[in-house]
Amino acid sequence: MKSIAPHSYYSFRDAEKEIEFHRHDMPTPWMNYLSNGTFHTMLSHAGGGVAFYKSPQIWRITRYRFFHLPMDRSGPYMYIQDADSGTYWCPTNEPAADKPETWKSAHGLGYTRFGAKRDGIAAQTLYFVGPYENSLVWKLTLSNETPVAKELNVYAYVEFGMMEFMRELQWQCYNKHQVSVQYHPSEALVYRYGVENQPKPEETPLVYFASDTPLSGYDGDREEFIGSYRSEANPAAIEEGGCRGSTLMGGDPCGALQFKVTLQPGESRTLHIFLGTARDEAEVEQALTRSREAEFVERSFQGLRSLWEGYLGAWNCRLPDPDAERMLNIWNPYQAHRNFLFSRNISFYATGTFRGVGYRDTSQDILAVVPFDPEQALGKLRLLLGQQYRDGHANHYFFPNEGWEPVTSIHSDDHLWPALAAWDLLAETGDAGFLQAEVPYYDGGQGTVYEHLKAAIDFTASKLGPNGFPLMLRSDWNDQLFRVCREGRGESIWTAMQLGWVLLRMVDLAVAAGHPEDVAKYEAMYAQQRDLVNNLGWDGRWFRRAIMDDGRFLGSDVHDEAKIWLNAQTWAVLSGMADPEKGWQAMDSVHELLDTELGIKKINPSISTFPDPADPLTNYNKGTGENGAVFCHANTWAIIAECLLGRGDLAYKYYRQLLPNVAMDKAGLWRYKAEPYVYASNLFGPESDKFGLANVSWLTGTAAWMYVAATQYILGIKPVLDGLSVNPCIPSDWEGFTVKRRFRGCEYEITVRNESRVCQGVKSITVDGQPLEGHVLPAYPGRSSVRVDVVM
Ligand code: GLC
């Protein structure tokens, strides 16, 4: 394993909200997502990536070869060729074999830029998707830093894929003859996906590839541009005199544009490329007319920047820990918003082929968007509730863009999650009106938002097992548990705890929605499940996880494997169900048996033969994925649980050790591998020989919950029904911190001083100098800002 200090690879530029990369040869592609909500591009630090319109399943515009070698191909590439020598290189560094002499790249919020130089030619490149057109804009500025004039051939290249990725894998040999790339008189290549029986032909866009600079050549046929037994590293057209002017009526499509650029000494030229979608040829022309207007690119980029400025303007903190501060002000909300957009659909790890919007996943993702944009959050909540049936259960995944049938497996947890998001929305806005809004049920009819949430509880109430806990059904939050409940008798003790937290929320929601008559029912159900959790659910040193089909407990000291499960300890505390001494004991067991220096394992010991060597609970190798890995998503709940217990030092240890750059520093860059600016779903655990390898970065519930854990529980700035609660649970050695938070139209400038060096406990609060009773700041309608001083 190479051991090179991470900082020779990258550095954070916090003032610019960027991370800069000094080398292209990272252990994995470090990704960014450029998107305006409709047109998206996932782009790596070295220029590899994939563009898609709305859905990577059915409208994937360019081809990205998942898992294949060479890694991270293809992408929106540019080549710069010296016309005299024929030498060519790429501003993205990859994929040409000849490399720039100096190079760096950077990801920012919604854009990625590259700066490179070779033979006295400097290239500044910017890629982004702006708010005004559905296109990936590439801006290339070339400067001649030599004393002689330079003749350059500049190429822009993309490999078009078939829009339907699964069909491409299966039927490409026939369907490739139903696509075309034509040269359009507006100096554009237009890719048309004409494949029969496509899911939504009327919505399938045309793709245009064009520039605002006159072309000197083009190709639409990949065979012509790349040539046989070659790759993006050495395109034949570039090596053999330029584009061939090919179009394509069947075959392997691509878009290649060629420009002749002459630069006098000291001269700079900028050209713009547009890879975009439009409904028909008339729209292609209109889009290009707009895009070619002089100020268009600048205006779009500024538009993108102000969108993020506005979004992130809801929150800003100054903390004694710069790593946490950066995460909370920049990367964590950014990642969480990408989860909100893409669910678990497409990343370097997820091929974007079969997972639509996950009911459970997206319900959780909403939590980190509520503080920034309650309206968007509510839209998503309603979208989810539209997938719920009248009996209260919900589709597991669904496909709002693709029009495919949903995945209908019934899980014990899915339908319960939205209540948490609904409560957060209520607390954030103070407006209960949305609870009365009608939303259709998936199987017909409609009900108010509150009625949907209530139906979810009723469904669970009607699906209790022989011992009284909720039946596991297909699984609960842990996807692997279907292996021990196939016969339908298994019960989830964890779901009882999830239900517990949800019932506490439902009590408030019932009152807010004008249904106080439901409260007693929720309270009774809570009391009954609480009792079960503390009795049947208690193993002696920790809480049990489930009851398997065969009636035995999962998560018990009597077994040799999978004795203790993280979620059953954390949620016992989160739900308020754990008897106090059991809650402490359970979380002590987490610390003792599950914690490592790189995060908390999900189970211990890992499984190889349990419960039956012929049919173990999971086929994941020890220490990987769902089997004894550090499952970051589940770690977030340990942070919250420790905060609820008031143990700020331990909570912060759990938080800090998973900050991606901190974990990378500890594990080593070539062990950790994934991006140091976004969370991964899991890190291989100590029972793996690759302990510390981060896996499935970007799209993970870790993002939303880390944000919630850090802002609402560690910093303790949490919207509640009657205002903004301030109740930090911080490391005892912190002197204090400050937060600016937008809340119900007013900016709260909160300064916390930890005079007594405690973890928890607010001594006094003043608002604009006036003392306040308790620790809940009221809303201040009509005020634009208030100053809050908190002493601990
Ligand atoms: C993955 C899934 C998520 C599930 C978790 C635990 O992260 O996306 O839905 O809850 O694994 O199994």
GROMACS .gro file of C-alpha atoms and ligand atoms in nm, residues 344 355 360-361 477-480 602 626 631 633 681, ligand 1:
model
   25
  344ARG     CA    1  -2.937   0.603  -0.374
  355ARG     CA    2  -3.301   0.193  -0.762
  360ARG     CA    3  -3.717   0.487   0.365
  361ASP     CA    4  -3.403   0.654   0.232
  477TRP     CA    5  -3.392  -0.059   0.824
  478ASN     CA    6  -3.138  -0.338   0.792
  479ASP     CA    7  -3.192  -0.487   0.449
  480GLN     CA    8  -3.020  -0.814   0.537
  602LYS     CA    9  -2.277  -0.228   1.326
  626GLU     CA   10  -2.367  -0.512   0.638
  631PHE     CA   11  -2.178   0.148   0.908
  633HIS     CA   12  -2.535   0.582   0.877
  681SER     CA   13  -2.201   0.455   0.363
  793GLC     C1   14  -2.836   0.081   0.266
  793GLC     C2   15  -2.975   0.107   0.212
  793GLC     C3   16  -3.070   0.150   0.321
  793GLC     C4   17  -3.065   0.052   0.436
  793GLC     C5   18  -2.922   0.035   0.483
  793GLC     C6   19  -2.908  -0.071   0.589
  793GLC     O1   20  -2.777   0.200   0.307
  793GLC     O2   21  -2.970   0.209   0.116
  793GLC     O3   22  -3.201   0.157   0.270
  793GLC     O4   23  -3.146   0.101   0.537
  793GLC     O5   24  -2.840  -0.006   0.375
  793GLC     O6   25  -2.938  -0.198   0.543
   0.00000   0.00000   0.00000
